[in-house]
Short mmCIF file of C-alpha atoms and ligand atoms in Angstrom, two decimals:
data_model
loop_
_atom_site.label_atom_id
_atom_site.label_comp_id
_atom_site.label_asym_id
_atom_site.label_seq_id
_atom_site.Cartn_x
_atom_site.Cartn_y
_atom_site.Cartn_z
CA UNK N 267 9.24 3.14 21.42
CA UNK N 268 8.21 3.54 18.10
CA UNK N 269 7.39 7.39 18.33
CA UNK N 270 11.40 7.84 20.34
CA UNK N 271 12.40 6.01 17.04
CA UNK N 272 10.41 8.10 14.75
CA UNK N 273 7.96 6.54 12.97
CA UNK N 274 4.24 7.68 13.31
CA UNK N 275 1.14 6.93 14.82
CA UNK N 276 0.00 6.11 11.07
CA UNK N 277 3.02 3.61 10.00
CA UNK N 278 2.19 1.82 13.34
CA UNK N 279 -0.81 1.14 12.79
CA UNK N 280 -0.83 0.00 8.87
CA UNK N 281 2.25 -2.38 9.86
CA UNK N 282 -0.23 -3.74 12.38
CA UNK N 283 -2.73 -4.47 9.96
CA UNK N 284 -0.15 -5.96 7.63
CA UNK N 285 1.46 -7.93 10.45
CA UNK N 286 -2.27 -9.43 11.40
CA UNK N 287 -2.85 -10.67 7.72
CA UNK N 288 0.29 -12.52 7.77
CA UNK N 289 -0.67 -14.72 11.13
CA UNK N 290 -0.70 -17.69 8.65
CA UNK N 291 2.34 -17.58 6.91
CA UNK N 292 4.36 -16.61 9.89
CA UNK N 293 3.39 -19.86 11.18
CA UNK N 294 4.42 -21.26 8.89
CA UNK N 295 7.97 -20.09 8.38
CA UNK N 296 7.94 -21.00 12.54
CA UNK N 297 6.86 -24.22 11.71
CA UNK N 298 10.28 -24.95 9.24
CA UNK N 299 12.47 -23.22 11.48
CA UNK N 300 11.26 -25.49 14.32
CA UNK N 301 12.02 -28.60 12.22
CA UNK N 302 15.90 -26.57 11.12
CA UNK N 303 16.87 -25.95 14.74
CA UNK N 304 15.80 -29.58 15.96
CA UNK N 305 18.10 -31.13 12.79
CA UNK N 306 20.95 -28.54 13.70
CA UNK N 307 20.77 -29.74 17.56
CA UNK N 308 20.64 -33.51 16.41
CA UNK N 309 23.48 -32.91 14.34
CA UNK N 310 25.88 -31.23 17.23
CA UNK N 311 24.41 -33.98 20.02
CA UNK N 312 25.13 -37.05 17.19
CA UNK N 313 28.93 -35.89 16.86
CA UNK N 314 29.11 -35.08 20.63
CA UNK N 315 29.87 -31.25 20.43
CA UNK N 316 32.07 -30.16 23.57
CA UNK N 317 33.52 -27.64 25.07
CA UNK N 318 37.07 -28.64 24.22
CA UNK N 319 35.85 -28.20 20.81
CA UNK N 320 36.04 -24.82 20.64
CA UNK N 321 39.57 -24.40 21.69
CA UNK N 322 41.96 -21.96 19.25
CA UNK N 323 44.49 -23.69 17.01
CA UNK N 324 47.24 -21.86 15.56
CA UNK N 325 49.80 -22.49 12.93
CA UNK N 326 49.15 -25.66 10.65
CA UNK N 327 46.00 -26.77 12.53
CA UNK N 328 46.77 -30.64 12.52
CA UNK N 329 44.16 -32.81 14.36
CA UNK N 330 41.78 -29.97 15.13
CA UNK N 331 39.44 -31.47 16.95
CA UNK N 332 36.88 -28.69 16.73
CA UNK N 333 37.37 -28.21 13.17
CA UNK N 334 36.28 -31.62 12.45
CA UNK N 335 33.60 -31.94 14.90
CA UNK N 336 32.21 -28.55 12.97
CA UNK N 337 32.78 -30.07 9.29
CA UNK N 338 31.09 -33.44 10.50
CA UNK N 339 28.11 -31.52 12.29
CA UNK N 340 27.70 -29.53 8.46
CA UNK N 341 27.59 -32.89 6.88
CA UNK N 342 25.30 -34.20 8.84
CA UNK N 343 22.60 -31.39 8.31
CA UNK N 344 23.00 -31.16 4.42
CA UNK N 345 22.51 -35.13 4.68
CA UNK N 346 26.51 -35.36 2.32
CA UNK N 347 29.03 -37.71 3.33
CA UNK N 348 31.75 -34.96 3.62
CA UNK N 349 31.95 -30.89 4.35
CA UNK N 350 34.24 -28.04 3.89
CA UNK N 351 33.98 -25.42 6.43
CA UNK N 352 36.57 -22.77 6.77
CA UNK N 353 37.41 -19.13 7.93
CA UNK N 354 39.95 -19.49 5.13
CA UNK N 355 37.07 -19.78 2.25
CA UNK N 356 36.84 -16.11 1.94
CA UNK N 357 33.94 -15.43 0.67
CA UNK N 358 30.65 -17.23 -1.13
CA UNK N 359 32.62 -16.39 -4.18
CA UNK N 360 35.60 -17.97 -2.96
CA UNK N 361 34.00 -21.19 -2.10
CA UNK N 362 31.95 -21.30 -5.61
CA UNK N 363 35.47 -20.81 -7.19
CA UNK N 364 37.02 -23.61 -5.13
CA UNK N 365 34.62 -26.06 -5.91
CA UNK N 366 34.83 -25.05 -9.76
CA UNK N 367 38.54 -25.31 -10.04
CA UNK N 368 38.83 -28.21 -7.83
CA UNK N 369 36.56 -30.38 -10.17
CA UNK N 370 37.46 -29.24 -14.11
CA UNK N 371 40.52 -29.69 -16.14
CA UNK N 372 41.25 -28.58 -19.11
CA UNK N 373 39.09 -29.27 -21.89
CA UNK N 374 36.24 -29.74 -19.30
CA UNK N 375 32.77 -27.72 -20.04
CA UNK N 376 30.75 -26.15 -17.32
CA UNK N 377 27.12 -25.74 -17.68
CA UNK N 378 24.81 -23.59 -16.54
CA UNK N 379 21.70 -24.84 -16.99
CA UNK N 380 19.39 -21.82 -15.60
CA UNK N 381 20.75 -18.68 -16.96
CA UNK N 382 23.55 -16.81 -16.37
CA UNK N 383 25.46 -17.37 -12.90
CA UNK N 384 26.03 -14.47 -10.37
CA UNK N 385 27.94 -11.75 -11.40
CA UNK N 386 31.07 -12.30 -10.04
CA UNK N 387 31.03 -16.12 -11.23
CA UNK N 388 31.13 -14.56 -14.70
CA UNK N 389 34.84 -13.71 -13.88
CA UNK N 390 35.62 -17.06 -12.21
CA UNK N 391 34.70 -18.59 -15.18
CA UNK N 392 35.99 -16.17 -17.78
CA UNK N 393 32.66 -15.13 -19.27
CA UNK N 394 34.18 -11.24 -18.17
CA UNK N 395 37.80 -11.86 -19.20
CA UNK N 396 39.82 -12.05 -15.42
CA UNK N 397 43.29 -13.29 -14.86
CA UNK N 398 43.44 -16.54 -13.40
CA UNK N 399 39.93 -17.47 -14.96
CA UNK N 400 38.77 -20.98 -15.91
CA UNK N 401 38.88 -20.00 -19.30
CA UNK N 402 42.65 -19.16 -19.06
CA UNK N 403 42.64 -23.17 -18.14
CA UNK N 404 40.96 -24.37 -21.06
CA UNK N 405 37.87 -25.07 -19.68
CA UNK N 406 34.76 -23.47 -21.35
CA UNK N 407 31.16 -22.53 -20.34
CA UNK N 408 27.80 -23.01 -21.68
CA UNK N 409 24.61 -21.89 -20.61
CA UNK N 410 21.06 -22.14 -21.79
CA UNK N 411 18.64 -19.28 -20.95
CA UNK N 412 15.37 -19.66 -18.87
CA UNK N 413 12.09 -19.80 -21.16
CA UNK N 414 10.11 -16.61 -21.11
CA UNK N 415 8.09 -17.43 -18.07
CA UNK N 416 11.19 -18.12 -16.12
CA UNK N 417 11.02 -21.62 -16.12
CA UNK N 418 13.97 -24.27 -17.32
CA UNK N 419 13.95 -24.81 -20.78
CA UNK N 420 14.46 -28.89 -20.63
CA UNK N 421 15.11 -29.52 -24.37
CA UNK N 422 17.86 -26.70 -24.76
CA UNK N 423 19.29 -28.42 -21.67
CA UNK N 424 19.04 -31.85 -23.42
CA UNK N 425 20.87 -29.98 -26.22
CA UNK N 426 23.53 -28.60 -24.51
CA UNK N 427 25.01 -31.66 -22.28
CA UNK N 428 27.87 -32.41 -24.31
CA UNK N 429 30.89 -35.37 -24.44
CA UNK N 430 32.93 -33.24 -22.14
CA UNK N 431 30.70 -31.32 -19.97
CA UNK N 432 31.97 -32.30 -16.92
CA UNK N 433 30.20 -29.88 -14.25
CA UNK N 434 26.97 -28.72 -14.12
CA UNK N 435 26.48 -25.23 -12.12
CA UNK N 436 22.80 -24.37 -10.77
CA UNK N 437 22.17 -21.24 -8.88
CA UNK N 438 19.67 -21.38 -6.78
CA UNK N 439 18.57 -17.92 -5.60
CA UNK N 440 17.65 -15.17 -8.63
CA UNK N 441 20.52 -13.19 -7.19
CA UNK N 442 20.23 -9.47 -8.73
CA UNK N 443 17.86 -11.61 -11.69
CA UNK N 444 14.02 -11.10 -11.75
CA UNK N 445 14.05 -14.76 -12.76
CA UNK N 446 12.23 -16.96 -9.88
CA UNK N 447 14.64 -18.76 -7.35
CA UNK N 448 14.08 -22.61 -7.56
CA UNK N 449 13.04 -24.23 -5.17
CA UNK N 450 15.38 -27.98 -3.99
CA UNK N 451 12.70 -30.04 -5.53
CA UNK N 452 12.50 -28.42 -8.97
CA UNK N 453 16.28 -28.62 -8.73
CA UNK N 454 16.14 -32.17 -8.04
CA UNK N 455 14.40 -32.66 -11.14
CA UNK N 456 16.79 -30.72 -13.33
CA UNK N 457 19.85 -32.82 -11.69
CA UNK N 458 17.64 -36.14 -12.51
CA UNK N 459 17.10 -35.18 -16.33
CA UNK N 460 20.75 -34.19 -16.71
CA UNK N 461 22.22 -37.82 -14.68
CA UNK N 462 20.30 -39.26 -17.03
CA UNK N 463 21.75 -37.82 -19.94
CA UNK N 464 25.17 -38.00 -18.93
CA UNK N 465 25.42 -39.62 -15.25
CA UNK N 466 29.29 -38.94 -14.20
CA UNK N 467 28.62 -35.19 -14.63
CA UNK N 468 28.85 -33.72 -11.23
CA UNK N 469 25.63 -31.50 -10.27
CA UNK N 470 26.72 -28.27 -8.01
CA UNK N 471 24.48 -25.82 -6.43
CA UNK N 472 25.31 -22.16 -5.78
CA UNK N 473 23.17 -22.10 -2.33
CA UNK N 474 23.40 -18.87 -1.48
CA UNK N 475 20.53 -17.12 0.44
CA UNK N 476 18.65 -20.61 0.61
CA UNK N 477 19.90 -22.47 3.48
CA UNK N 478 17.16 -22.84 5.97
CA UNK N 479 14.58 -21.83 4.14
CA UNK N 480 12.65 -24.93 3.65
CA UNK N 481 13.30 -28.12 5.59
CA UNK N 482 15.01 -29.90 2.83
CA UNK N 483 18.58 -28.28 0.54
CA UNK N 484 19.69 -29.45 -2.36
CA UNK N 485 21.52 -31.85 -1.40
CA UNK N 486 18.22 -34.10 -0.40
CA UNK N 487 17.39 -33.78 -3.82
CA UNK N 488 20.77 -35.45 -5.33
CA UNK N 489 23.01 -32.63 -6.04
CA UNK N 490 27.17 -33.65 -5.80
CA UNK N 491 27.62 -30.25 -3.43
CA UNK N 492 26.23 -27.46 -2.31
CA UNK N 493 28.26 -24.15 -2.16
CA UNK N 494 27.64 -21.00 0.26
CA UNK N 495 28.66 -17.97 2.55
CA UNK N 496 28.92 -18.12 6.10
CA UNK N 497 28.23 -14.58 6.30
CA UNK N 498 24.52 -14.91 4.63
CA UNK N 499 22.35 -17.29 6.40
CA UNK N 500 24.57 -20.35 7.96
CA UNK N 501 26.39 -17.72 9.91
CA UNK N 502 23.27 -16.97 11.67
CA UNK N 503 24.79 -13.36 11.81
CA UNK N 504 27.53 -14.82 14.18
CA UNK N 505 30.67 -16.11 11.81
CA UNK N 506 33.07 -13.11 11.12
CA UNK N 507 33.93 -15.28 7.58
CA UNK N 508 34.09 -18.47 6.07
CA UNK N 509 32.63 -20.16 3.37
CA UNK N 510 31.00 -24.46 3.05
CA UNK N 511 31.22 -26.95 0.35
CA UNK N 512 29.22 -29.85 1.73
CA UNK N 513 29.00 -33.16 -1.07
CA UNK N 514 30.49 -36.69 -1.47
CA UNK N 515 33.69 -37.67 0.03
CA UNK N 516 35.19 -37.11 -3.55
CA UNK N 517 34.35 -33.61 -4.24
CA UNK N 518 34.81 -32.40 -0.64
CA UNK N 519 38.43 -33.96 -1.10
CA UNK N 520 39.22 -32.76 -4.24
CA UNK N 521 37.68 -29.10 -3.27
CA UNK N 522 39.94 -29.66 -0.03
CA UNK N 523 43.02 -30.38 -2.06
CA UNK N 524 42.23 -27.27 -4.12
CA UNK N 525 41.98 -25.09 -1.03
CA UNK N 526 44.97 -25.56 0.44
CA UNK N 527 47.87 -27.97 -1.31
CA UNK N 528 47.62 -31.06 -2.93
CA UNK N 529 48.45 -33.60 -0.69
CA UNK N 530 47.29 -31.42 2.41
CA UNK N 531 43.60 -31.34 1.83
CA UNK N 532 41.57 -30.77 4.89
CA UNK N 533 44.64 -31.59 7.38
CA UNK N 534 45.72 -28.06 7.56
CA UNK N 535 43.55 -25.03 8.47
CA UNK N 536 43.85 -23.28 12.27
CA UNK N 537 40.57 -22.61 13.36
CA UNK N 538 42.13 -19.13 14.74
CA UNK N 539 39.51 -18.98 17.48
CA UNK N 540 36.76 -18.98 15.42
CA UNK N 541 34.89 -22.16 16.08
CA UNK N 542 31.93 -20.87 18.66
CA UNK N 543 31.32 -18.28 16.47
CA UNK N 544 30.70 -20.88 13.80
CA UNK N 545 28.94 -23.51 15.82
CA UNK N 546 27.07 -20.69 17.48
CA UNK N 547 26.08 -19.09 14.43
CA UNK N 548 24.84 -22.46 13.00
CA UNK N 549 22.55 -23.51 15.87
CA UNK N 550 20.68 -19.67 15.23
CA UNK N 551 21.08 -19.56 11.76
CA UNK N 552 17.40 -21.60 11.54
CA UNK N 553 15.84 -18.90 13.51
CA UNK N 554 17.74 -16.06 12.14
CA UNK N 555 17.02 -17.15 8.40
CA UNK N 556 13.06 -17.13 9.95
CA UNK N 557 13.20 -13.75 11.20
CA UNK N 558 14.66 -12.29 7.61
CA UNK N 559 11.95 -14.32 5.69
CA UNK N 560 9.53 -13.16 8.10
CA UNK N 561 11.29 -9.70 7.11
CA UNK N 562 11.16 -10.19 3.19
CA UNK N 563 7.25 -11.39 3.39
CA UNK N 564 6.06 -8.46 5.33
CA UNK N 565 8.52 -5.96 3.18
CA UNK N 566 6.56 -7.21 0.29
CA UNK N 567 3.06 -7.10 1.99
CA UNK N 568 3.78 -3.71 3.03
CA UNK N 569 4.80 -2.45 0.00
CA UNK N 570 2.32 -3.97 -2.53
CA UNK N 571 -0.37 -2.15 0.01
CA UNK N 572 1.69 1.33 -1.03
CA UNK N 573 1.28 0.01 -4.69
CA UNK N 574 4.73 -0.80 -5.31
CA UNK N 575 5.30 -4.40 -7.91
CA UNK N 576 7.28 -6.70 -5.60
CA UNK N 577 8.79 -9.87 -6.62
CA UNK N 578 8.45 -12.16 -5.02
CA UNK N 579 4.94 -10.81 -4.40
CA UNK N 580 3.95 -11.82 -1.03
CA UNK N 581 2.04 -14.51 -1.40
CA UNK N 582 4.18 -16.42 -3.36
CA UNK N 583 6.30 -19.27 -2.12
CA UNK N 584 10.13 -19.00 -0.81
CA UNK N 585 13.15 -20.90 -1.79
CA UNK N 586 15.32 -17.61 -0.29
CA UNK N 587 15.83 -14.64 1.62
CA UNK N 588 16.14 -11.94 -1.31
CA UNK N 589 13.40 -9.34 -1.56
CA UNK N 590 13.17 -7.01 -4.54
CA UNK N 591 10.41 -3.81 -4.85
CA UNK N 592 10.21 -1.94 -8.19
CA UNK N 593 10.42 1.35 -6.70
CA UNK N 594 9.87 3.36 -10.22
CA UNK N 595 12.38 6.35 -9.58
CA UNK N 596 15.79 7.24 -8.05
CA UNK N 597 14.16 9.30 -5.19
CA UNK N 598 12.19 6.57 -3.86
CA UNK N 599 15.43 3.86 -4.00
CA UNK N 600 17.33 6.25 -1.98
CA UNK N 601 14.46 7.29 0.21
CA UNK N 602 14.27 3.48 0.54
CA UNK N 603 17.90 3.06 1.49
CA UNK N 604 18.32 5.59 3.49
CA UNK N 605 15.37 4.78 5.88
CA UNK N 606 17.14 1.01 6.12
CA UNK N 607 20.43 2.21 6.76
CA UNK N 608 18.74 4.70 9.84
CA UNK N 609 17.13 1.51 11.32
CA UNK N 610 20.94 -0.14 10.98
CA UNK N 611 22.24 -1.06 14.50
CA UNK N 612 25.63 0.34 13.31
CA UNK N 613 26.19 3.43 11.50
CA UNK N 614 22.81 4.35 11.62
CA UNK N 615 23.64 8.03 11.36
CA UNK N 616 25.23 8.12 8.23
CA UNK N 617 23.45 8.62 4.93
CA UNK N 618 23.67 6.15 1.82
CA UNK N 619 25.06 7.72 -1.34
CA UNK N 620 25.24 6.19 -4.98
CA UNK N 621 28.21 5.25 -6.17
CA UNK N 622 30.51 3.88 -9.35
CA UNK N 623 31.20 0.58 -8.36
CA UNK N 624 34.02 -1.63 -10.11
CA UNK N 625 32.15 -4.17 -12.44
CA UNK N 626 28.35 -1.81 -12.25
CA UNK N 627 27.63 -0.11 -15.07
CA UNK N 628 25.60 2.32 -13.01
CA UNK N 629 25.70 4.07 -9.68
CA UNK N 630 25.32 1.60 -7.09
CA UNK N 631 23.43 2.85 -3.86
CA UNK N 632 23.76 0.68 -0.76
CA UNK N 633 22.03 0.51 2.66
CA UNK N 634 24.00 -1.82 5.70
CA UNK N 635 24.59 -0.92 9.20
CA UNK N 636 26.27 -4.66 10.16
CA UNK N 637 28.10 -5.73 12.95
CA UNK N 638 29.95 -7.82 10.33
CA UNK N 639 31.04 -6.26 7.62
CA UNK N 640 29.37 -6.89 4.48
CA UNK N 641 27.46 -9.43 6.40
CA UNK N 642 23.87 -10.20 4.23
CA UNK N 643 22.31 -12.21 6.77
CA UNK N 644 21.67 -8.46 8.59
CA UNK N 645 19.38 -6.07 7.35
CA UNK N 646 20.66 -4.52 3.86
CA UNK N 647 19.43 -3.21 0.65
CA UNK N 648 21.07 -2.28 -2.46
CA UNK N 649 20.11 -1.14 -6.16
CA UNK N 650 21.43 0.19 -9.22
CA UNK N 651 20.14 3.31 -10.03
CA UNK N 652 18.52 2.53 -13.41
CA UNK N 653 15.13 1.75 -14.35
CA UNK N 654 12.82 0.86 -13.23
CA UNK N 655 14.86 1.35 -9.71
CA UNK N 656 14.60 -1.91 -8.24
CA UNK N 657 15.64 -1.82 -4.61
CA UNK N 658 16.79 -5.49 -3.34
CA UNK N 659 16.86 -6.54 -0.04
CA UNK N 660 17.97 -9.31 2.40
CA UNK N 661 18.30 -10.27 5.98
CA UNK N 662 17.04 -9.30 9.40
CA UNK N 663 18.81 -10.64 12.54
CA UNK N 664 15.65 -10.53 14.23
CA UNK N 665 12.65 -9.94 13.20
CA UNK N 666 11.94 -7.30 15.04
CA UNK N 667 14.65 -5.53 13.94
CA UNK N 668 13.71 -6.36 10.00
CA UNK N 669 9.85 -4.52 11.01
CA UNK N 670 11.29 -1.66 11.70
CA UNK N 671 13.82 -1.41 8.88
CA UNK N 672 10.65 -1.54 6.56
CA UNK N 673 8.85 0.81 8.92
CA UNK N 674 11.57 2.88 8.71
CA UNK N 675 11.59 2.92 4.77
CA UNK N 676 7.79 3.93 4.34
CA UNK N 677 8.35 7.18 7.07
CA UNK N 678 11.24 7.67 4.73
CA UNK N 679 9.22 7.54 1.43
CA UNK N 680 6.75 9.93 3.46
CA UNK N 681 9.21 12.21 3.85
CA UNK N 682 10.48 12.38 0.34
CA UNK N 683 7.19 12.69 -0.90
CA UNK N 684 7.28 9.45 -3.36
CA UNK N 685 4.47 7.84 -1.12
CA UNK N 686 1.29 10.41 -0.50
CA UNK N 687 -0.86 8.99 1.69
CA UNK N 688 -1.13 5.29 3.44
CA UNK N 689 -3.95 3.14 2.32
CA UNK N 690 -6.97 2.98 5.37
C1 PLP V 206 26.19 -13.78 -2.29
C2 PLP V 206 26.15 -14.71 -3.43
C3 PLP V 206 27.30 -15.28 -3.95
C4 PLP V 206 28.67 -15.06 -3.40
O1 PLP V 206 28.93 -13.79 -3.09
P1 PLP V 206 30.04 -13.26 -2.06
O2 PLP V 206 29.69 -11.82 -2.02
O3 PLP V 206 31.34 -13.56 -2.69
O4 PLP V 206 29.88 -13.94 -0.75
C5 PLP V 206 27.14 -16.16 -5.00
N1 PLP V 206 25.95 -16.46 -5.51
C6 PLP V 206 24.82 -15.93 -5.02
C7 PLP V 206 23.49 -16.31 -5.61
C8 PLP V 206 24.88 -15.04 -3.96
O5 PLP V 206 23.76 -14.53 -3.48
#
């Protein structure tokens, strides 16, 4: 099947060898995703998931049943008292803006203690001047850069907690960084230092990219809520849209109240026919989130083999799904994106071009073939076409499918000349 999909005797074998050196680790990711699905089914036996759950509400959505049966079952896995989950949270962004607004008034200070915060958190907040931004409100934003080595600097953090900082915002994955992602424990102990500094300041975590990873989120580790996308790992490929806030009761609430109408909170919300989709996509999402780590370890395997600097490099410890390789020139990122995009399910026949995106100051070149649109949980890749051509890449439905994305890359490096010859 290989050859009838085009990749050579050659590729085949080297992915073999790769694939046999990574018996361990595989494991190993099998070994937490075991553990996720078991806590995901516990969950959805505990609060007695049923059919009549997933019946379609229209209109205002009172008393739906399923809704709340879904919200409960969230809760229950990110061990929080209370959880927002909603096809009307648009977006990751949309939920990460929710929670923001819903906890800071004006005068308030946000902190991020770990860097800057994704990009398009820089116009939530105001840092890239937005209408509607957080700034506009009054509230301001402070953040204190990583140490050289990519660790948290504790004593600028000590520095920086001030009378009125009121919300402290910690990203989890690098994002489009080269910074390392942290991992819930070492976020633990950043939420610990800063309670104890200032205990009533409430700790969130952008969680994007992380869920299922390990067996424990941030929320084991005492953060006040944990923000993320239904259509990156939770989803487990299935949710069309949606977004999750899972924390206390009183930040749920409030982020509830923010979301729709004070006063209305989490009443209101039609599920629209949505809800097995969501359940669905939650019991796979453990094994789906395996198969794309599975993906991202053998992508980086592969690829240091080739001589290629890939971070993380494969050896290292995961606390997400994100994959970068320095690629080193503008052929090789779109020979890279254009052999992912020809192993894409969907729209496998077309051909990735760079492009000016809004908010990039470069070309943008982007490699998806979802049956979601957008979705990051499938197999994608994207990069800005600027030194030193880093090519980042996410997801993998199955991991099958994420092997021969990679395979598909290399024949397509072949072809373009950028790779010479495969290592014996
Ligand atoms: C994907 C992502 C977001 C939200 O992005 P959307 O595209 O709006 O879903 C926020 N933070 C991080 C780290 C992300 O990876």
């Amino acid at each position: 099947m290989y050859t009838t999909l085009g990749i050579s005797p050659e590729v085949v074998a080297l992915s073999g060898s790769i694939e046999d050196q990574l018996k361990a680790r595989f494991e190993e990711i099998d070994r937490n995703a075991e553990y996720n699905q078991l806590k995901v089914l516990h969950a959805m036996q505990k609060n007695r998931l049923q059919e009549s759950h997933f019946a379609a509400t229209t209109g205002y959505g009172y008393n739906d049943a399923g809704r709340e049966a879904l919200e409960r079952i969230y809760a229950d896995v990110f061990h929080t008292e209370s959880a927002l989950v909603r096809p009307q949270i648009t977006c990751g962004t949309h939920a990460l803006a929710t929670a923001l607004f819903a906890m800071v008034r004006p005068g308030d200070e946000i902190l991020s203690p770990v860097g800057p915060v994704y990009d398009t958190l820089q116009e939530v907040i105001g840092i890239r001047d937005s209408i509607g931004s957080l700034k506009e409100w009054g509230v301001s934003y402070r953040e204190c850069a990583l140490l050289a080595d990519g660790s948290i600097d504790y004593d600028a953090v000590r520095d920086a907690v001030r009378p009125n900082t009121r919300l402290i915002e910690i990203q989890r994955s690098k994002g489009y960084l080269t910074r390392p992602t942290f991992s819930p424990e070492e976020i633990g102990r950043l939420i610990r230092f800063i309670k104890e500094i200032k205990p009533d300041v409430i700790c969130m975590v952008d969680n994007c990219y992380g869920e299922f990873v390990l067996r424990e989120e941030p929320s084991d580790y005492g953060a006040d809520m944990v923000v993320g996308s239904l259509i990156k790992n939770p989803g487990g490929g299935l949710a069309p849209v949606g977004g999750y806030i899972c924390g206390t009761k009183e930040c749920v609430d409030a982020c509830a109240y923010r979301l729709s109408a004070p006063g209305l909170g989490q009443e209101v919300g039609a599920n629209l026919g949505l809800l097995p989709n969501l359940m669905e996509g939650f019991f796979l999402a453990p094994t789906v989130t395996a198969s794309a780590l599975k993906t991202a370890v053998f992508a980086a395997k592969m690829y240091e083999s080739l001589g290629f600097a890939c971070f993380p490099e494969s050896g290292a410890d995961r606390f997400d799904i994100i994959q970068a390789v320095t690629l080193g020139s503008p052929e090789a990122l779109k020979a890279f994106c254009t052999g992912i995009q020809a192993a894409a399910p969907v729209d496998s026949f077309v051909t990735p071009e760079p492009w000016a995106m809004p908010g990039y100051d470069d070309p943008v070149i982007m490699a998806a073939g979802a049956f979601v649109s957008g979705s990051s949980i499938e197999l994608s890749a994207d990069g800005p076409l600027r030194p030193p051509y880093n090519v980042y890449f996410q997801g993998g439905l199955t991991w099958f499918h994420g092997k021969f994305g990679i395979m598909r890359s290399v024949e397509e490096l072949l072809r373009a000349g950028v790779v010479k010859q495969l290592p014996v």
